[in-house]
Coordinates of C-alpha atoms in Angstrom, one line a residue:
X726 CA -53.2 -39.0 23.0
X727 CA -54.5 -38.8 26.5
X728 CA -52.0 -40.7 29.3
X729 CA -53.9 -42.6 31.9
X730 CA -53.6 -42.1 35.1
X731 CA -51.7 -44.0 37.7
X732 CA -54.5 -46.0 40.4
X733 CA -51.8 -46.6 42.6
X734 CA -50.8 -43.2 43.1
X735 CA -54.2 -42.0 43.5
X736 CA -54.6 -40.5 46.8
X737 CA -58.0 -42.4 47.6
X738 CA -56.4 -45.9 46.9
X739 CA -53.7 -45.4 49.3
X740 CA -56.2 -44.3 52.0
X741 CA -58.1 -47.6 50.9
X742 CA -55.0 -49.7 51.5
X743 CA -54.0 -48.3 54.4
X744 CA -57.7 -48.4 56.6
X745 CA -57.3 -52.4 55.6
X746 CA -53.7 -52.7 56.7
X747 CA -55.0 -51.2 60.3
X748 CA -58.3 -53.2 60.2
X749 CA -55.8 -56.4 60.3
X750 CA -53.6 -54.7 62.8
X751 CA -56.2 -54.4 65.3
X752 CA -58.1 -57.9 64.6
X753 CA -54.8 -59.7 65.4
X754 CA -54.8 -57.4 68.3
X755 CA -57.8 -58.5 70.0
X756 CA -57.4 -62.5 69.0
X757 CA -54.5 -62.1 71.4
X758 CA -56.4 -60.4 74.0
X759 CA -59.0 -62.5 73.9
X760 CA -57.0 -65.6 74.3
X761 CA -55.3 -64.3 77.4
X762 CA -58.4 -64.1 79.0
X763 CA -60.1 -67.0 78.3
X764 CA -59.7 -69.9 80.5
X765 CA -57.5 -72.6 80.1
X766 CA -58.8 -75.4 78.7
X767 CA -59.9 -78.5 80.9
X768 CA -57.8 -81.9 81.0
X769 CA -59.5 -84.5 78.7
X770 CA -61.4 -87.4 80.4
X771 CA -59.6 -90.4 81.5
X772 CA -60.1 -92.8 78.5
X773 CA -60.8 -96.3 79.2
X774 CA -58.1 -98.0 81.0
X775 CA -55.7 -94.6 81.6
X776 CA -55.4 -94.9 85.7
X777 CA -56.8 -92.0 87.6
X778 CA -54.7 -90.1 90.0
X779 CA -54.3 -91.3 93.3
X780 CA -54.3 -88.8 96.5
X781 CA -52.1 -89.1 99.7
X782 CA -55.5 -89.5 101.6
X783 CA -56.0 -92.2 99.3
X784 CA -52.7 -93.8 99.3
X785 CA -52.8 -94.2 102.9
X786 CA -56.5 -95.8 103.1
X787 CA -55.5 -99.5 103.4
X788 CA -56.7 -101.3 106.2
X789 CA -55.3 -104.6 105.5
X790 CA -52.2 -105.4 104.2
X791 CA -50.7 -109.5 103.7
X792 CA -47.5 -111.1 103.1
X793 CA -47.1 -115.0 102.1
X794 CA -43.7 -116.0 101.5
X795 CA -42.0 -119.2 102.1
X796 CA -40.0 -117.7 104.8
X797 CA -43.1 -115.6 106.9
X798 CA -46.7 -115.5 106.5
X799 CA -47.5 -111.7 108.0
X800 CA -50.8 -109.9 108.5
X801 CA -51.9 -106.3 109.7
X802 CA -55.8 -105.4 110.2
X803 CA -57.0 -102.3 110.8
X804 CA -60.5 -100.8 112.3
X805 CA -63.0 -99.1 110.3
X806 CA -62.7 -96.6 113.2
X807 CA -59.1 -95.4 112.3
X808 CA -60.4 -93.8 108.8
X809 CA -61.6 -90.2 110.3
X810 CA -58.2 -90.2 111.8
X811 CA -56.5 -90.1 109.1
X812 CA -52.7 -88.4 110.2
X813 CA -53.0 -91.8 112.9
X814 CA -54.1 -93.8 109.9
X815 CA -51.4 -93.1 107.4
X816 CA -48.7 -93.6 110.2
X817 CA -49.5 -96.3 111.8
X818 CA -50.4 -98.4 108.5
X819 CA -46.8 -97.5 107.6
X820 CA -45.2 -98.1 110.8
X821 CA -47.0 -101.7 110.5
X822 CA -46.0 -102.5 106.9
X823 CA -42.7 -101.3 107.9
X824 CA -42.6 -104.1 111.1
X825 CA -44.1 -106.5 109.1
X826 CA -41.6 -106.2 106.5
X827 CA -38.5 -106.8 108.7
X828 CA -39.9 -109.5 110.1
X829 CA -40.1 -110.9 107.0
X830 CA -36.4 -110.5 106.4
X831 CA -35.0 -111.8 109.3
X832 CA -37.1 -114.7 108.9
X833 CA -35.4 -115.2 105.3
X834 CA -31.9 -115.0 106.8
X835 CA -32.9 -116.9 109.8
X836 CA -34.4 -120.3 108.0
X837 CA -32.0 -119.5 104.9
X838 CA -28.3 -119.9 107.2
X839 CA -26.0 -122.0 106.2
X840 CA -27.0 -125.4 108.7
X841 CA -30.5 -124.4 109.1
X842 CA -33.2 -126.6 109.3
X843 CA -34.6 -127.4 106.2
X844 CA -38.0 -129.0 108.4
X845 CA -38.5 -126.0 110.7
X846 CA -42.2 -124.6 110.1
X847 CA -42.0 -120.9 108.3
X848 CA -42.5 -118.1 110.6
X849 CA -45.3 -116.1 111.6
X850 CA -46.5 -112.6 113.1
X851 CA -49.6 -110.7 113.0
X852 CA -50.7 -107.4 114.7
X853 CA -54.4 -106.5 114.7
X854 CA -55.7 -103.4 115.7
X855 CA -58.9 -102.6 117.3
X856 CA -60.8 -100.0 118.4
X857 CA -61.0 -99.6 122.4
X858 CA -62.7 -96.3 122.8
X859 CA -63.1 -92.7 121.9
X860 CA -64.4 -89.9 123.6
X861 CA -64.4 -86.1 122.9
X862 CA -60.8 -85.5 122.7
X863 CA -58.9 -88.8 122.6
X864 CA -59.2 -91.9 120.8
X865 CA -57.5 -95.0 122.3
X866 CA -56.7 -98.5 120.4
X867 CA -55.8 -101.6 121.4
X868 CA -52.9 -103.7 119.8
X869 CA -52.5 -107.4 119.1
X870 CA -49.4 -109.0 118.3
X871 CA -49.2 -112.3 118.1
X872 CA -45.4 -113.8 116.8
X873 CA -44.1 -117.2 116.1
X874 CA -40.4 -116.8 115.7
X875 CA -39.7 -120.9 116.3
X876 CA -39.0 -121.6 119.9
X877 CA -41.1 -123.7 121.6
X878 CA -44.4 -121.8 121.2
X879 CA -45.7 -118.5 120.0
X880 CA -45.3 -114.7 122.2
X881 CA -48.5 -112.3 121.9
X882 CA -47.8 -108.8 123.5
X883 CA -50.7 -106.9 123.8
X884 CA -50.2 -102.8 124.0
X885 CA -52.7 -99.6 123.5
X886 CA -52.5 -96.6 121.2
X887 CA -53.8 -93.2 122.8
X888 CA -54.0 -90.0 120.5
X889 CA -55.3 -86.7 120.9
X890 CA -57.8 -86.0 118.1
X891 CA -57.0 -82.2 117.9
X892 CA -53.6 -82.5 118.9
X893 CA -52.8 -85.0 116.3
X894 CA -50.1 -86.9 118.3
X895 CA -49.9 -89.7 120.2
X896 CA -50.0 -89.4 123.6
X897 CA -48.1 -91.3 126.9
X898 CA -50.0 -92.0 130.3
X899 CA -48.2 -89.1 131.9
X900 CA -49.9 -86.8 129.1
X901 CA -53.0 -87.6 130.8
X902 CA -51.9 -86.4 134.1
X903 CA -50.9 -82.6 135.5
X904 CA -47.4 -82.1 135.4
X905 CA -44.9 -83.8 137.7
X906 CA -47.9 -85.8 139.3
X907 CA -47.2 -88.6 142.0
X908 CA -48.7 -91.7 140.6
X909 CA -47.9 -93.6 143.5
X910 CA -51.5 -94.3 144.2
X911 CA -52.2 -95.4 140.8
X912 CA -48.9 -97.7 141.0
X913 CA -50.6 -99.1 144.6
X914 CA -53.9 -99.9 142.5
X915 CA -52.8 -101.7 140.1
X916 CA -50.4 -103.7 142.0
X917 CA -53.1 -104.8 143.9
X918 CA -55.3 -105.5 141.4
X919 CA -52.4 -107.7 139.6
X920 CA -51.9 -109.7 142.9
X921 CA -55.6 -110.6 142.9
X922 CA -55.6 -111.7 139.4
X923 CA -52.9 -113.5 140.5
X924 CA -54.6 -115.7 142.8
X925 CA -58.4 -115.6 141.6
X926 CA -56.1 -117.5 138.5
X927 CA -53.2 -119.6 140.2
X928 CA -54.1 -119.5 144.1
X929 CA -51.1 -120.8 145.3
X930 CA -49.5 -118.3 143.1
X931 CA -47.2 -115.9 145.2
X932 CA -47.8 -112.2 145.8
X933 CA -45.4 -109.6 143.6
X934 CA -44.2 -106.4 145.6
X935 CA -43.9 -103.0 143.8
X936 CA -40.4 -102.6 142.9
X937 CA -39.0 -105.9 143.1
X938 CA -36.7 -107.7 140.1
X939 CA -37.8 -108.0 137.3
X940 CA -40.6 -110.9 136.3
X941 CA -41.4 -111.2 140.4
X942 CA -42.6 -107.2 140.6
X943 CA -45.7 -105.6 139.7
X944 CA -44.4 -102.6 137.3
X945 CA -45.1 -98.9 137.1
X946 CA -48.0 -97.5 136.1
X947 CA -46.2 -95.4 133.6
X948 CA -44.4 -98.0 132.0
X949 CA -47.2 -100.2 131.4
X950 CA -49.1 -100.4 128.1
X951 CA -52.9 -99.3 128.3
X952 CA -56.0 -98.2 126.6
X953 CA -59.2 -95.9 127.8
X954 CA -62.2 -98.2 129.4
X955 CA -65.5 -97.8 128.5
X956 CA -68.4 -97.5 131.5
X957 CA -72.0 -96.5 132.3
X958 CA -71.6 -93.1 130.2
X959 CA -71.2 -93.1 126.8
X960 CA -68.2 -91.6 124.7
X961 CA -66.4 -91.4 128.4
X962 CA -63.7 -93.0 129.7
X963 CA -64.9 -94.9 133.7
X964 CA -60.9 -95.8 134.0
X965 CA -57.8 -97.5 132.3
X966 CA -57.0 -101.0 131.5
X967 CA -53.4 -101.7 131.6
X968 CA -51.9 -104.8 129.7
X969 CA -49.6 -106.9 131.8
X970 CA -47.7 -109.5 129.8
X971 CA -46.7 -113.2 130.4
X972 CA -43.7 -113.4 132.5
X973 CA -43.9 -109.7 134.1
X974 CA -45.7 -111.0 137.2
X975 CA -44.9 -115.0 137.1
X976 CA -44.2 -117.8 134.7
X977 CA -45.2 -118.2 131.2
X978 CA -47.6 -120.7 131.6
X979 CA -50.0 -118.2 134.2
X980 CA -50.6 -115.6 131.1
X981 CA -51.0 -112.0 130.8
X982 CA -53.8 -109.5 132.0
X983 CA -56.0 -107.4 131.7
X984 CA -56.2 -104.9 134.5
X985 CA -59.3 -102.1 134.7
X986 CA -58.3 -99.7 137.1
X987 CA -61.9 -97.3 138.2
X988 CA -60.9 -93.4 137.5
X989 CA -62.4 -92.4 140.9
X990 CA -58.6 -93.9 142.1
X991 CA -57.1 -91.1 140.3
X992 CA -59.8 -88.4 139.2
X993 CA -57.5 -85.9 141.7
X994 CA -54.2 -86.7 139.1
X995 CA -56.4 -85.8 135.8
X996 CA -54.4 -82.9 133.7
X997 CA -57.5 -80.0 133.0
X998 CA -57.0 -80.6 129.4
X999 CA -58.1 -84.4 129.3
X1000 CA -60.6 -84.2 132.7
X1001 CA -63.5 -83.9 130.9
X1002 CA -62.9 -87.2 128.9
X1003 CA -63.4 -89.3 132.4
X1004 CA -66.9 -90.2 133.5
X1005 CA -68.7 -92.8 134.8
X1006 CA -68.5 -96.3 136.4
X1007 CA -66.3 -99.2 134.9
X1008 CA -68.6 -102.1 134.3
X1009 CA -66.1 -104.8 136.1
X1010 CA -63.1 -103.9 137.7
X1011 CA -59.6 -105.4 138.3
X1012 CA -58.9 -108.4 135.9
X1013 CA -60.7 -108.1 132.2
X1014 CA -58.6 -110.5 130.7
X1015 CA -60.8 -112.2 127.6
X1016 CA -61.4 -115.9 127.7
X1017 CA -59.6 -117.4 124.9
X1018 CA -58.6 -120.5 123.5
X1019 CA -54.8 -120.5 123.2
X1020 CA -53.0 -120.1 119.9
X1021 CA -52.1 -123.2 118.6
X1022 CA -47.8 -124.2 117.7
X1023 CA -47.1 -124.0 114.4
X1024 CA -46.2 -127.4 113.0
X1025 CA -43.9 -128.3 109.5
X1026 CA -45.9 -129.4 107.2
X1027 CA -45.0 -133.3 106.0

């Protein structure tokens, strides 16, 4: 009787089993391959109600930002021509909110001490920023702060913001002069533009010397707030308006102001780098101070 023969040995099945063993090999081979250079896949869509990410750029975008509390009702508003700058944007929103803040506190602690009065009106403080001009390198703002911190009536201190667009930093009056410059001249200027305020507003009012003590002295050009002035050509600055508070030059009751000092007084002091950014003719000089009603006293409420 014949014996069958054994399939398994046969030396075509094993080459069968053996191409199909490597057919797998390589198939898993390429999957992997394949999959390392695909891309990966993209994040799913935000699904209704998931909140989207928000960017630093974004984060600092706020141009308003408001407080209520029994204690302090603060306020901060920013221009809409901040937003191109936005390193200046983010830092000063945060330097505000920061202010703001604080003030807030030591409001709390202030009308929350033990023997305080319970029928003192709630404090009060609000800066507003405002665009005062820009030009090719620089961009200059004004800033309005107005406080009530009880007393008998409210303090507003006026100041200016100047920052170099390119630079990115904020910048001091001396920036905008060569190095080691005499500003005397400038100093003369403006004391005598002060003194004219002076009696175009009080006329009896007494004249202030450069130098003297303080609150009976015109003060230093360099320690004196300002911003850029506008004049006859546009995207120029024709001079500088400095900000001279109440009580620097005479009592409380006479004010601050406003002072435009013409560039032509100083054109000679102008560092290279920021020359090119004065031009023009102020459209009024000496005292710019706005006409406005004053701020009214808070009151308690009854």
């Amino acid at each position: 009787m014949p014996v069958p023969a054994k399939a398994a040995s046969s030396p075509s099945g094993l080459t069968r089993a053996r191409a199909l063993m490597l057919t797998a090999v390589l198939a898993a081979g390429l999957s992997a391959c394949n999959r390392d250079r695909e891309p990966p896949p993209r994040d799913a869509p935000a699904t209704p109600g998931q909140t989207a990410a928000i960017t630093p750029a974004d984060a600092a975008a706020p141009m308003n930002f408001v407080s209520k509390t029994p204690y302090a009702d603060v306020r901060l508003t920013l221009p809409d021509a901040i937003r191109p700058q936005t390193d200046l944007h983010a830092r000063l929103y945060a330097e505000e909110v920061r202010q703001l803040r604080q003030f807030t506190e030591g409001a709390q602690g202030e009308l929350t001490e033990a023997g305080a009065d319970t029928d003192r009106p709630k404090f009060e403080k609000t800066i507003t920023v405002t665009a005062a001009l820009e030009t090719g390198k620089l961009f200059s703002l004004k800033r309005v702060d107005f406080d009530y911190s009880g007393g008998a009536h409210p303090n507003t201190l006026t100041s200016g913001i100047l920052w170099d667009k390119a630079l990115k930093r904020r910048l001091g009056l001396a920036d905008l002069f060569r190095k080691n410059a005499d500003l005397t001249i400038l100093d003369q200027a403006l004391c005598s533009a002060i003194n004219a305020a002076k009696r175009a507003r009080v006329p009896d009012s007494a004249s202030v010397p450069l130098g003297g003590p303080p609150g009976a002295s015109c003060p230093r050009a360099a320690d004196t707030a300002f911003v850029l002035a506008p004049g006859t050509v546009n995207g120029k600055a024709a001079g500088l308006i400095f900000f001279i508070g109440a009580y620097q030059v005479g009592p409380y009751a006479e004010g601050g102001y406003e002072i435009a000092i013409p560039v032509t007084g100083f054109r000679s002091l102008l560092a290279v780098a920021y020359a090119d950014d004065f031009a023009g003719q102020l459209l009024k000089t000496g005292d710019v101070t706005p006409v406005a009603a004053p701020a009214p006293i808070p009151t308690a409420t009854l």
